[in-house]
PDB file of C-alpha atoms in Angstrom:
ATOM      1  CA  UNK K   1     -15.004   6.004 -14.831  1.00 57.00           C
ATOM      2  CA  UNK K   2     -18.828   5.697 -16.009  1.00 58.00           C
ATOM      3  CA  UNK K   3     -19.240   9.268 -15.992  1.00 58.00           C
ATOM      4  CA  UNK K   4     -16.698  10.417 -18.299  1.00 63.00           C
ATOM      5  CA  UNK K   5     -16.728   7.020 -20.483  1.00 64.00           C
ATOM      6  CA  UNK K   6     -20.169   5.802 -20.239  1.00 60.00           C
ATOM      7  CA  UNK K   7     -19.172   1.828 -21.081  1.00 62.00           C
ATOM      8  CA  UNK K   8     -16.560   2.142 -22.858  1.00 64.00           C
ATOM      9  CA  UNK K   9     -18.345   2.634 -25.904  1.00 68.00           C
ATOM     10  CA  UNK K  10     -18.907   6.997 -25.857  1.00 69.00           C
ATOM     11  CA  UNK K  11     -16.208   9.435 -28.119  1.00 69.00           C
ATOM     12  CA  UNK K  12     -14.302  11.417 -25.511  1.00 70.00           C
ATOM     13  CA  UNK K  13     -12.812  14.836 -26.487  1.00 65.00           C
ATOM     14  CA  UNK K  14     -10.580  17.246 -24.566  1.00 66.00           C
ATOM     15  CA  UNK K  15      -8.873  16.260 -21.920  1.00 67.00           C
ATOM     16  CA  UNK K  16     -10.748  13.299 -21.320  1.00 69.00           C
ATOM     17  CA  UNK K  17      -9.635  12.151 -24.949  1.00 71.00           C
ATOM     18  CA  UNK K  18      -6.763   9.366 -24.906  1.00 71.00           C
ATOM     19  CA  UNK K  19      -3.594  10.279 -26.816  1.00 73.00           C
ATOM     20  CA  UNK K  20      -3.517   7.334 -28.799  1.00 68.00           C
ATOM     21  CA  UNK K  21      -6.628   8.061 -30.261  1.00 68.00           C
ATOM     22  CA  UNK K  22      -5.041  11.341 -32.183  1.00 71.00           C
ATOM     23  CA  UNK K  23      -2.672   8.858 -33.561  1.00 68.00           C
ATOM     24  CA  UNK K  24      -4.737   4.938 -34.172  1.00 75.00           C
ATOM     25  CA  UNK K  25      -8.243   4.091 -35.760  1.00 74.00           C
ATOM     26  CA  UNK K  26     -11.549   4.688 -33.636  1.00 69.00           C
ATOM     27  CA  UNK K  27     -13.268   1.248 -33.128  1.00 74.00           C
ATOM     28  CA  UNK K  28     -16.402   0.762 -34.859  1.00 67.00           C
ATOM     29  CA  UNK K  29     -18.248   0.650 -31.824  1.00 70.00           C
ATOM     30  CA  UNK K  30     -17.296   4.362 -30.643  1.00 69.00           C
ATOM     31  CA  UNK K  31     -20.632   7.147 -30.553  1.00 70.00           C
ATOM     32  CA  UNK K  32     -21.598  10.056 -29.300  1.00 70.00           C
ATOM     33  CA  UNK K  33     -23.399  10.613 -25.769  1.00 67.00           C
ATOM     34  CA  UNK K  34     -27.157  10.926 -26.257  1.00 66.00           C
ATOM     35  CA  UNK K  35     -27.040  13.794 -24.414  1.00 61.00           C
ATOM     36  CA  UNK K  36     -24.706  16.289 -21.460  1.00 60.00           C
ATOM     37  CA  UNK K  37     -23.143  13.911 -19.271  1.00 57.00           C
ATOM     38  CA  UNK K  38     -22.776  14.582 -15.712  1.00 59.00           C
ATOM     39  CA  UNK K  39     -19.561  14.702 -15.643  1.00 59.00           C
ATOM     40  CA  UNK K  40     -18.142  16.776 -12.133  1.00 62.00           C
ATOM     41  CA  UNK K  41     -16.711  19.942 -12.972  1.00 68.00           C
ATOM     42  CA  UNK K  42     -12.507  20.228 -12.306  1.00 67.00           C
ATOM     43  CA  UNK K  43     -11.046  22.618 -10.641  1.00 70.00           C
ATOM     44  CA  UNK K  44      -8.097  23.920  -8.250  1.00 71.00           C
ATOM     45  CA  UNK K  45     -10.234  22.250  -4.978  1.00 71.00           C
ATOM     46  CA  UNK K  46     -10.256  19.085  -7.187  1.00 70.00           C
ATOM     47  CA  UNK K  47      -6.790  18.522  -7.243  1.00 75.00           C
ATOM     48  CA  UNK K  48      -6.523  19.570  -3.370  1.00 80.00           C
ATOM     49  CA  UNK K  49      -9.626  17.365  -2.442  1.00 82.00           C
ATOM     50  CA  UNK K  50      -7.045  14.600  -1.156  1.00 84.00           C
ATOM     51  CA  UNK K  51      -4.641  16.363   1.191  1.00 88.00           C
ATOM     52  CA  UNK K  52      -8.383  16.764   3.270  1.00 89.00           C
ATOM     53  CA  UNK K  53      -7.615  13.144   4.392  1.00 89.00           C
ATOM     54  CA  UNK K  54      -4.445  13.974   6.436  1.00 91.00           C
ATOM     55  CA  UNK K  55      -6.550  15.263   9.041  1.00 91.00           C
ATOM     56  CA  UNK K  56      -7.519  11.524   9.861  1.00 92.00           C
ATOM     57  CA  UNK K  57      -5.566  10.441  12.808  1.00 93.00           C
ATOM     58  CA  UNK K  58      -5.326   6.515  11.879  1.00 93.00           C
ATOM     59  CA  UNK K  59      -5.332   7.456   8.001  1.00 94.00           C
ATOM     60  CA  UNK K  60      -2.375   9.307   8.992  1.00 95.00           C
ATOM     61  CA  UNK K  61      -0.769   6.785  11.175  1.00 96.00           C
ATOM     62  CA  UNK K  62      -1.371   3.763   8.153  1.00 95.00           C
ATOM     63  CA  UNK K  63      -0.118   5.939   5.646  1.00 96.00           C
ATOM     64  CA  UNK K  64       2.747   6.556   7.646  1.00 96.00           C
ATOM     65  CA  UNK K  65       3.329   2.537   8.333  1.00 95.00           C
ATOM     66  CA  UNK K  66       3.217   2.033   4.925  1.00 95.00           C
ATOM     67  CA  UNK K  67       5.329   4.699   3.782  1.00 96.00           C
ATOM     68  CA  UNK K  68       8.618   3.617   6.389  1.00 97.00           C
ATOM     69  CA  UNK K  69       7.813  -0.185   4.629  1.00 97.00           C
ATOM     70  CA  UNK K  70       7.711   0.897   1.261  1.00 97.00           C
ATOM     71  CA  UNK K  71      10.933   2.709   1.876  1.00 97.00           C
ATOM     72  CA  UNK K  72      13.286   0.393   3.520  1.00 97.00           C
ATOM     73  CA  UNK K  73      12.069  -2.141   0.518  1.00 97.00           C
ATOM     74  CA  UNK K  74      12.915   0.331  -1.983  1.00 97.00           C
ATOM     75  CA  UNK K  75      16.662   1.063  -0.358  1.00 97.00           C
ATOM     76  CA  UNK K  76      17.223  -2.827  -0.235  1.00 96.00           C
ATOM     77  CA  UNK K  77      16.108  -2.829  -3.736  1.00 96.00           C
ATOM     78  CA  UNK K  78      18.490   0.065  -5.292  1.00 95.00           C
ATOM     79  CA  UNK K  79      21.461  -0.743  -3.424  1.00 95.00           C
ATOM     80  CA  UNK K  80      21.489  -4.831  -4.696  1.00 96.00           C
ATOM     81  CA  UNK K  81      23.650  -3.313  -7.903  1.00 95.00           C
ATOM     82  CA  UNK K  82      26.444  -2.125  -5.686  1.00 94.00           C
ATOM     83  CA  UNK K  83      26.644  -4.588  -3.616  1.00 95.00           C
ATOM     84  CA  UNK K  84      25.918  -7.361  -5.371  1.00 96.00           C
ATOM     85  CA  UNK K  85      28.745  -6.143  -7.863  1.00 94.00           C
ATOM     86  CA  UNK K  86      31.370  -5.303  -5.380  1.00 93.00           C
ATOM     87  CA  UNK K  87      30.352  -8.481  -2.716  1.00 93.00           C
ATOM     88  CA  UNK K  88      30.134 -10.998  -5.967  1.00 94.00           C
ATOM     89  CA  UNK K  89      31.680  -9.394  -8.874  1.00 92.00           C
ATOM     90  CA  UNK K  90      28.910 -10.185 -10.903  1.00 92.00           C
ATOM     91  CA  UNK K  91      28.450  -8.661 -14.527  1.00 92.00           C
ATOM     92  CA  UNK K  92      25.630  -6.403 -15.602  1.00 92.00           C
ATOM     93  CA  UNK K  93      23.849  -9.890 -16.911  1.00 94.00           C
ATOM     94  CA  UNK K  94      24.072 -11.367 -13.808  1.00 94.00           C
ATOM     95  CA  UNK K  95      23.084  -8.132 -11.546  1.00 94.00           C
ATOM     96  CA  UNK K  96      19.618  -8.184 -13.754  1.00 95.00           C
ATOM     97  CA  UNK K  97      19.123 -11.886 -13.180  1.00 95.00           C
ATOM     98  CA  UNK K  98      19.630 -10.612  -9.576  1.00 95.00           C
ATOM     99  CA  UNK K  99      16.305  -8.843  -9.044  1.00 96.00           C
ATOM    100  CA  UNK K 100      14.786 -11.949  -9.927  1.00 97.00           C
ATOM    101  CA  UNK K 101      13.616 -13.510  -6.731  1.00 97.00           C
ATOM    102  CA  UNK K 102      12.524  -9.752  -5.361  1.00 96.00           C
ATOM    103  CA  UNK K 103      10.304 -10.181  -7.744  1.00 96.00           C
ATOM    104  CA  UNK K 104       9.451 -13.288  -7.154  1.00 97.00           C
ATOM    105  CA  UNK K 105       8.730 -12.163  -3.783  1.00 97.00           C
ATOM    106  CA  UNK K 106       6.145  -8.841  -4.561  1.00 97.00           C
ATOM    107  CA  UNK K 107       4.079 -11.727  -6.259  1.00 97.00           C
ATOM    108  CA  UNK K 108       3.556 -14.720  -3.809  1.00 97.00           C
ATOM    109  CA  UNK K 109       3.780 -11.668  -1.196  1.00 97.00           C
ATOM    110  CA  UNK K 110       0.948  -9.926  -2.448  1.00 96.00           C
ATOM    111  CA  UNK K 111      -1.357 -13.602  -3.671  1.00 96.00           C
ATOM    112  CA  UNK K 112      -0.428 -14.234   0.255  1.00 96.00           C
ATOM    113  CA  UNK K 113      -1.747 -11.556   1.885  1.00 96.00           C
ATOM    114  CA  UNK K 114      -4.370 -11.138  -0.500  1.00 94.00           C
ATOM    115  CA  UNK K 115      -6.023 -14.568   0.429  1.00 96.00           C
ATOM    116  CA  UNK K 116      -5.665 -14.177   4.158  1.00 95.00           C
ATOM    117  CA  UNK K 117      -7.760 -10.651   3.768  1.00 94.00           C
ATOM    118  CA  UNK K 118     -10.301 -12.644   2.134  1.00 92.00           C
ATOM    119  CA  UNK K 119     -10.110 -15.044   5.078  1.00 95.00           C
ATOM    120  CA  UNK K 120      -9.734 -12.880   7.640  1.00 94.00           C
ATOM    121  CA  UNK K 121     -12.460 -10.638   6.862  1.00 92.00           C
ATOM    122  CA  UNK K 122     -14.784 -13.356   6.363  1.00 92.00           C
ATOM    123  CA  UNK K 123     -14.004 -14.817   9.948  1.00 93.00           C
ATOM    124  CA  UNK K 124     -15.000 -11.339  11.579  1.00 92.00           C
ATOM    125  CA  UNK K 125     -17.448 -10.664   9.675  1.00 91.00           C
ATOM    126  CA  UNK K 126     -19.688 -14.404  10.578  1.00 91.00           C
ATOM    127  CA  UNK K 127     -19.018 -13.596  14.227  1.00 92.00           C
ATOM    128  CA  UNK K 128     -20.283 -10.200  14.254  1.00 91.00           C
ATOM    129  CA  UNK K 129     -23.592 -11.428  12.204  1.00 91.00           C
ATOM    130  CA  UNK K 130     -23.201 -13.738  14.793  1.00 90.00           C
ATOM    131  CA  UNK K 131     -23.017 -11.712  18.004  1.00 90.00           C
ATOM    132  CA  UNK K 132     -25.127  -9.382  16.410  1.00 87.00           C
ATOM    133  CA  UNK K 133     -28.334 -10.941  15.302  1.00 88.00           C
ATOM    134  CA  UNK K 134     -28.029 -10.010  11.342  1.00 87.00           C
ATOM    135  CA  UNK K 135     -28.725 -12.492   8.752  1.00 86.00           C
ATOM    136  CA  UNK K 136     -25.764 -14.086   7.480  1.00 82.00           C
ATOM    137  CA  UNK K 137     -26.718 -13.461   3.981  1.00 81.00           C
ATOM    138  CA  UNK K 138     -26.481  -9.680   4.421  1.00 81.00           C
ATOM    139  CA  UNK K 139     -23.178  -7.791   3.005  1.00 78.00           C
ATOM    140  CA  UNK K 140     -21.648  -5.205   4.106  1.00 77.00           C
ATOM    141  CA  UNK K 141     -20.574  -2.955   1.282  1.00 74.00           C
ATOM    142  CA  UNK K 142     -17.542  -0.498   2.237  1.00 70.00           C
ATOM    143  CA  UNK K 143     -19.751   2.354   2.861  1.00 73.00           C
ATOM    144  CA  UNK K 144     -22.217   0.325   5.068  1.00 77.00           C
ATOM    145  CA  UNK K 145     -19.467  -1.027   7.641  1.00 82.00           C
ATOM    146  CA  UNK K 146     -20.847  -0.365  11.205  1.00 83.00           C
ATOM    147  CA  UNK K 147     -18.702   1.902  13.541  1.00 82.00           C
ATOM    148  CA  UNK K 148     -18.384  -0.834  15.950  1.00 86.00           C
ATOM    149  CA  UNK K 149     -17.355  -3.189  13.600  1.00 89.00           C
ATOM    150  CA  UNK K 150     -13.640  -4.268  14.193  1.00 90.00           C
ATOM    151  CA  UNK K 151     -12.042  -3.713  10.934  1.00 90.00           C
ATOM    152  CA  UNK K 152      -8.662  -3.148  12.378  1.00 90.00           C
ATOM    153  CA  UNK K 153      -8.733  -6.805  13.775  1.00 90.00           C
ATOM    154  CA  UNK K 154     -10.168  -8.295  10.446  1.00 91.00           C
ATOM    155  CA  UNK K 155      -7.561  -6.514   8.061  1.00 92.00           C
ATOM    156  CA  UNK K 156      -4.155  -5.953  10.429  1.00 92.00           C
ATOM    157  CA  UNK K 157      -4.061  -9.271  12.715  1.00 92.00           C
ATOM    158  CA  UNK K 158      -1.412 -11.014  10.527  1.00 93.00           C
ATOM    159  CA  UNK K 159       0.547  -7.818  11.084  1.00 94.00           C
ATOM    160  CA  UNK K 160       2.128  -8.579  13.960  1.00 94.00           C
ATOM    161  CA  UNK K 161       3.784 -12.196  12.236  1.00 96.00           C
ATOM    162  CA  UNK K 162       4.482 -10.347   8.932  1.00 96.00           C
ATOM    163  CA  UNK K 163       6.456  -7.491  10.621  1.00 97.00           C
ATOM    164  CA  UNK K 164       8.305 -10.035  12.518  1.00 97.00           C
ATOM    165  CA  UNK K 165       9.519 -11.856   8.848  1.00 97.00           C
ATOM    166  CA  UNK K 166       9.965  -7.905   7.294  1.00 98.00           C
ATOM    167  CA  UNK K 167      12.648  -7.061  10.087  1.00 98.00           C
ATOM    168  CA  UNK K 168      14.406 -10.882  10.758  1.00 98.00           C
ATOM    169  CA  UNK K 169      14.973 -10.898   6.830  1.00 98.00           C
ATOM    170  CA  UNK K 170      16.217  -7.150   6.292  1.00 98.00           C
ATOM    171  CA  UNK K 171      18.811  -7.351   9.170  1.00 97.00           C
ATOM    172  CA  UNK K 172      19.567 -11.056   8.256  1.00 97.00           C
ATOM    173  CA  UNK K 173      20.071  -9.861   4.518  1.00 97.00           C
ATOM    174  CA  UNK K 174      22.446  -6.799   5.531  1.00 96.00           C
ATOM    175  CA  UNK K 175      24.831  -9.104   7.663  1.00 96.00           C
ATOM    176  CA  UNK K 176      24.288 -11.610   4.766  1.00 96.00           C
ATOM    177  CA  UNK K 177      26.561  -9.504   2.607  1.00 96.00           C
ATOM    178  CA  UNK K 178      28.631  -7.584   5.702  1.00 94.00           C
ATOM    179  CA  UNK K 179      31.486 -10.008   5.320  1.00 94.00           C
ATOM    180  CA  UNK K 180      33.837 -10.531   2.751  1.00 92.00           C
ATOM    181  CA  UNK K 181      35.623 -14.144   4.415  1.00 93.00           C
ATOM    182  CA  UNK K 182      31.493 -15.332   3.824  1.00 92.00           C
ATOM    183  CA  UNK K 183      30.626 -14.064   0.803  1.00 93.00           C
ATOM    184  CA  UNK K 184      33.793 -15.211  -1.197  1.00 92.00           C
ATOM    185  CA  UNK K 185      32.152 -18.691  -0.620  1.00 94.00           C
ATOM    186  CA  UNK K 186      31.184 -20.608  -3.389  1.00 93.00           C
ATOM    187  CA  UNK K 187      27.472 -20.443  -3.277  1.00 94.00           C
ATOM    188  CA  UNK K 188      27.139 -18.019  -0.869  1.00 96.00           C
ATOM    189  CA  UNK K 189      24.880 -15.624  -2.998  1.00 96.00           C
ATOM    190  CA  UNK K 190      21.978 -18.049  -2.680  1.00 96.00           C
ATOM    191  CA  UNK K 191      21.608 -16.276   1.094  1.00 97.00           C
ATOM    192  CA  UNK K 192      21.470 -12.715   0.399  1.00 97.00           C
ATOM    193  CA  UNK K 193      19.138 -13.354  -2.716  1.00 97.00           C
ATOM    194  CA  UNK K 194      16.604 -15.935   0.226  1.00 97.00           C
ATOM    195  CA  UNK K 195      16.442 -12.767   2.135  1.00 97.00           C
ATOM    196  CA  UNK K 196      15.332 -10.495  -0.894  1.00 97.00           C
ATOM    197  CA  UNK K 197      12.997 -12.826  -2.028  1.00 98.00           C
ATOM    198  CA  UNK K 198      11.654 -12.821   2.126  1.00 98.00           C
ATOM    199  CA  UNK K 199      12.055  -8.916   2.649  1.00 98.00           C
ATOM    200  CA  UNK K 200       9.665  -9.026  -1.381  1.00 98.00           C
ATOM    201  CA  UNK K 201       6.810 -11.077   0.243  1.00 98.00           C
ATOM    202  CA  UNK K 202       6.434  -9.469   3.143  1.00 98.00           C
ATOM    203  CA  UNK K 203       6.996  -5.962   2.191  1.00 97.00           C
ATOM    204  CA  UNK K 204       4.097  -6.866  -0.255  1.00 97.00           C
ATOM    205  CA  UNK K 205       2.473  -8.220   2.473  1.00 97.00           C
ATOM    206  CA  UNK K 206       2.054  -5.412   4.654  1.00 97.00           C
ATOM    207  CA  UNK K 207       1.321  -3.242   1.705  1.00 96.00           C
ATOM    208  CA  UNK K 208      -1.791  -5.515   0.363  1.00 95.00           C
ATOM    209  CA  UNK K 209      -3.087  -5.188   4.493  1.00 95.00           C
ATOM    210  CA  UNK K 210      -2.286  -1.309   4.721  1.00 94.00           C
ATOM    211  CA  UNK K 211      -3.660   0.317   0.973  1.00 93.00           C
ATOM    212  CA  UNK K 212      -7.058  -2.220   2.158  1.00 93.00           C
ATOM    213  CA  UNK K 213      -7.416  -0.958   5.236  1.00 93.00           C
ATOM    214  CA  UNK K 214      -6.800   2.791   4.218  1.00 93.00           C
ATOM    215  CA  UNK K 215      -9.439   1.905   1.218  1.00 90.00           C
ATOM    216  CA  UNK K 216     -11.682   1.095   3.909  1.00 89.00           C
ATOM    217  CA  UNK K 217     -11.421   3.781   6.529  1.00 89.00           C
ATOM    218  CA  UNK K 218     -11.558   6.427   2.828  1.00 87.00           C
ATOM    219  CA  UNK K 219     -15.388   4.657   1.538  1.00 83.00           C
ATOM    220  CA  UNK K 220     -16.454   6.432  -1.711  1.00 79.00           C
ATOM    221  CA  UNK K 221     -12.917   8.035  -1.674  1.00 83.00           C
ATOM    222  CA  UNK K 222     -10.984   5.263  -3.228  1.00 81.00           C
ATOM    223  CA  UNK K 223      -9.099   7.716  -5.793  1.00 83.00           C
ATOM    224  CA  UNK K 224      -7.860   9.808  -3.085  1.00 87.00           C
ATOM    225  CA  UNK K 225      -7.012   7.540  -0.723  1.00 90.00           C
ATOM    226  CA  UNK K 226      -4.860   6.389  -3.545  1.00 90.00           C
ATOM    227  CA  UNK K 227      -3.209   9.702  -4.058  1.00 90.00           C
ATOM    228  CA  UNK K 228      -2.547  10.277  -0.903  1.00 94.00           C
ATOM    229  CA  UNK K 229      -0.707   6.690   0.168  1.00 94.00           C
ATOM    230  CA  UNK K 230       1.135   7.099  -3.427  1.00 94.00           C
ATOM    231  CA  UNK K 231       2.564  10.569  -1.969  1.00 95.00           C
ATOM    232  CA  UNK K 232       3.743   9.007   1.385  1.00 96.00           C
ATOM    233  CA  UNK K 233       4.932   6.225   0.034  1.00 96.00           C
ATOM    234  CA  UNK K 234       7.163   8.089  -3.175  1.00 96.00           C
ATOM    235  CA  UNK K 235       8.175  10.518  -0.421  1.00 96.00           C
ATOM    236  CA  UNK K 236       9.515   8.659   2.271  1.00 96.00           C
ATOM    237  CA  UNK K 237      11.539   5.937  -0.349  1.00 96.00           C
ATOM    238  CA  UNK K 238      13.072   9.327  -2.068  1.00 96.00           C
ATOM    239  CA  UNK K 239      14.302  10.516   1.383  1.00 96.00           C
ATOM    240  CA  UNK K 240      15.326   7.183   1.855  1.00 95.00           C
ATOM    241  CA  UNK K 241      16.864   6.239  -1.214  1.00 95.00           C
ATOM    242  CA  UNK K 242      18.866   9.052  -1.399  1.00 94.00           C
ATOM    243  CA  UNK K 243      20.726   8.994   1.854  1.00 93.00           C
ATOM    244  CA  UNK K 244      21.027   4.858   1.236  1.00 94.00           C
ATOM    245  CA  UNK K 245      24.426   4.762  -0.423  1.00 91.00           C
ATOM    246  CA  UNK K 246      25.519   7.176   2.195  1.00 93.00           C
ATOM    247  CA  UNK K 247      24.778   5.269   4.435  1.00 95.00           C
ATOM    248  CA  UNK K 248      26.597   1.945   3.798  1.00 95.00           C
ATOM    249  CA  UNK K 249      29.738   3.419   2.705  1.00 93.00           C
ATOM    250  CA  UNK K 250      29.603   5.229   6.462  1.00 94.00           C
ATOM    251  CA  UNK K 251      28.645   2.014   8.252  1.00 95.00           C
ATOM    252  CA  UNK K 252      28.408  -1.116   5.601  1.00 95.00           C
ATOM    253  CA  UNK K 253      25.790  -3.708   5.012  1.00 95.00           C
ATOM    254  CA  UNK K 254      25.135  -5.254   8.182  1.00 96.00           C
ATOM    255  CA  UNK K 255      24.958  -1.920  10.642  1.00 96.00           C
ATOM    256  CA  UNK K 256      23.017  -0.255   8.014  1.00 97.00           C
ATOM    257  CA  UNK K 257      20.357  -3.105   7.120  1.00 97.00           C
ATOM    258  CA  UNK K 258      20.156  -3.524  11.053  1.00 97.00           C
ATOM    259  CA  UNK K 259      19.707   0.194  11.421  1.00 97.00           C
ATOM    260  CA  UNK K 260      16.794  -0.123   9.304  1.00 97.00           C
ATOM    261  CA  UNK K 261      14.717  -3.119  10.840  1.00 97.00           C
ATOM    262  CA  UNK K 262      15.439  -1.825  14.254  1.00 97.00           C
ATOM    263  CA  UNK K 263      13.361   1.533  12.506  1.00 96.00           C
ATOM    264  CA  UNK K 264      10.592  -0.197  11.980  1.00 97.00           C
ATOM    265  CA  UNK K 265      10.659  -2.016  16.041  1.00 96.00           C
ATOM    266  CA  UNK K 266      10.679   1.998  16.651  1.00 96.00           C
ATOM    267  CA  UNK K 267       7.463   3.097  15.096  1.00 95.00           C
ATOM    268  CA  UNK K 268       5.559  -0.259  14.870  1.00 94.00           C
ATOM    269  CA  UNK K 269       4.045   1.209  18.417  1.00 94.00           C
ATOM    270  CA  UNK K 270       1.984   3.531  15.925  1.00 94.00           C
ATOM    271  CA  UNK K 271       0.233   0.458  14.762  1.00 93.00           C
ATOM    272  CA  UNK K 272      -0.540  -0.589  18.649  1.00 91.00           C
ATOM    273  CA  UNK K 273      -2.146   3.045  18.828  1.00 93.00           C
ATOM    274  CA  UNK K 274      -4.438   2.196  15.961  1.00 91.00           C
ATOM    275  CA  UNK K 275      -5.369  -1.022  17.287  1.00 89.00           C
ATOM    276  CA  UNK K 276      -6.509   0.591  20.214  1.00 91.00           C
ATOM    277  CA  UNK K 277      -7.289   4.161  19.238  1.00 92.00           C
ATOM    278  CA  UNK K 278      -8.942   3.517  15.431  1.00 89.00           C
ATOM    279  CA  UNK K 279     -11.798   2.344  16.294  1.00 89.00           C
ATOM    280  CA  UNK K 280     -13.233   5.351  18.087  1.00 91.00           C
ATOM    281  CA  UNK K 281     -11.009   7.649  16.025  1.00 90.00           C
ATOM    282  CA  UNK K 282     -13.667   5.760  12.973  1.00 89.00           C
ATOM    283  CA  UNK K 283     -16.191   6.177  14.728  1.00 87.00           C
ATOM    284  CA  UNK K 284     -16.426  10.088  15.228  1.00 88.00           C
ATOM    285  CA  UNK K 285     -16.112  10.221  11.775  1.00 86.00           C
ATOM    286  CA  UNK K 286     -18.598   8.197  10.728  1.00 83.00           C
ATOM    287  CA  UNK K 287     -20.718  10.371  13.057  1.00 83.00           C
ATOM    288  CA  UNK K 288     -19.524  13.382  11.242  1.00 83.00           C
ATOM    289  CA  UNK K 289     -20.312  12.117   8.164  1.00 76.00           C
ATOM    290  CA  UNK K 290     -23.687  11.307   9.309  1.00 74.00           C
ATOM    291  CA  UNK K 291     -24.492  14.586  10.324  1.00 73.00           C
ATOM    292  CA  UNK K 292     -23.009  16.097   6.944  1.00 63.00           C
ATOM    293  CA  UNK K 293     -25.284  13.827   4.898  1.00 58.00           C
ATOM    294  CA  UNK K 294     -28.702  14.907   7.109  1.00 52.00           C
ATOM    295  CA  UNK K 295     -27.529  18.549   6.667  1.00 57.00           C
ATOM    296  CA  UNK K 296     -27.576  17.733   3.247  1.00 53.00           C
ATOM    297  CA  UNK K 297     -30.734  16.300   2.544  1.00 53.00           C
ATOM    298  CA  UNK K 298     -32.189  19.171   5.092  1.00 53.00           C
ATOM    299  CA  UNK K 299     -31.301  21.091   2.541  1.00 58.00           C
ATOM    300  CA  UNK K 300     -32.477  19.438  -0.596  1.00 54.00           C
ATOM    301  CA  UNK K 301     -36.002  19.359   0.925  1.00 56.00           C
ATOM    302  CA  UNK K 302     -35.833  22.819   1.658  1.00 55.00           C
TER     303      UNK K 302
END
C-alpha cells in the first residue's frame, strides 16, 4: 500500500518490515521517508471492521453461495486420492498426475469467466449510457456506479448455465466412480478425469463471477470483502471436507455426489432472490453512504 511503502522504495520498520529483509541485503534504491507517513493506526477495530459487511443482505447471499460451491469443489478435490486409488489402483505418482485435469480446469474456467465478465459488463454499460444519455467516453469507477445500474445482471447473467454445468459434472463424476464393473474397463479413468476438469472449470468460473460482484458491492472495501469471502469459503470448505470421507463410505460416490449436486440446486433460489431484491438493497446502501458522507463533510466545515 502506498500509505505504508510509498512507491516501494521506502525503508520500512516495525511490523511493516518484511521478514526477508532481516536476512537479505537491502536494495540500493531503498531510502528513508522524507517525513512521517499518514499510516492508519492499527486497533482491534481494524480486524473487526470486515465483519460489518455481514449486515448487508445481498452480500451475505453472495458469500454463502460462493462458499457452498467452494466447499463442494474442495470435497471433490480432497476425495480424489482415496477414490482413484480404490477404483483404479493407481500408484502414488499416478495419483499426483490425476490432479492435472483439475488444475487445467481452474485456469480455463478463470480465463473464460474473466473475458465473459468484461464483455457482459461493457454491453450492459453501453445500453445504460444510451438509455440515460451519458457520453460513451465516461467511465464508471467502482465508487461511482449509479444505484440504478443493473450490476447484478451485468455480473451474474452467465450464472445459470455455469451452475447447470457444475451440477451435471458433479453428479456425473460421482456415478462415473460408482460401479466397479465400469471402473475396471480399460480407459474408463478418462471419464472421471474429464468430469474433474469440467467441475474445476465451472467452479472457478463461478468464483470469478462471485468475487467480482462482491468487490463491486463493496467499493473502497476490497480488502475487507476479500477477507470475509475467504472466511466464509474456507469455513464451509472445512466443514464439507471433514464429512466427505464419512459420506462417501456411508452411501458411495454415486449417491454422495448426487446429493452435493442437489445441494447446489437447493441453494440456487437465493441467487434468484439476489437478482430481484439485490438492486433495491444496493440502492438503500448507497443512500446510507451518501448520508454519512454528507454528515462527515458538515462536521469538517463546522
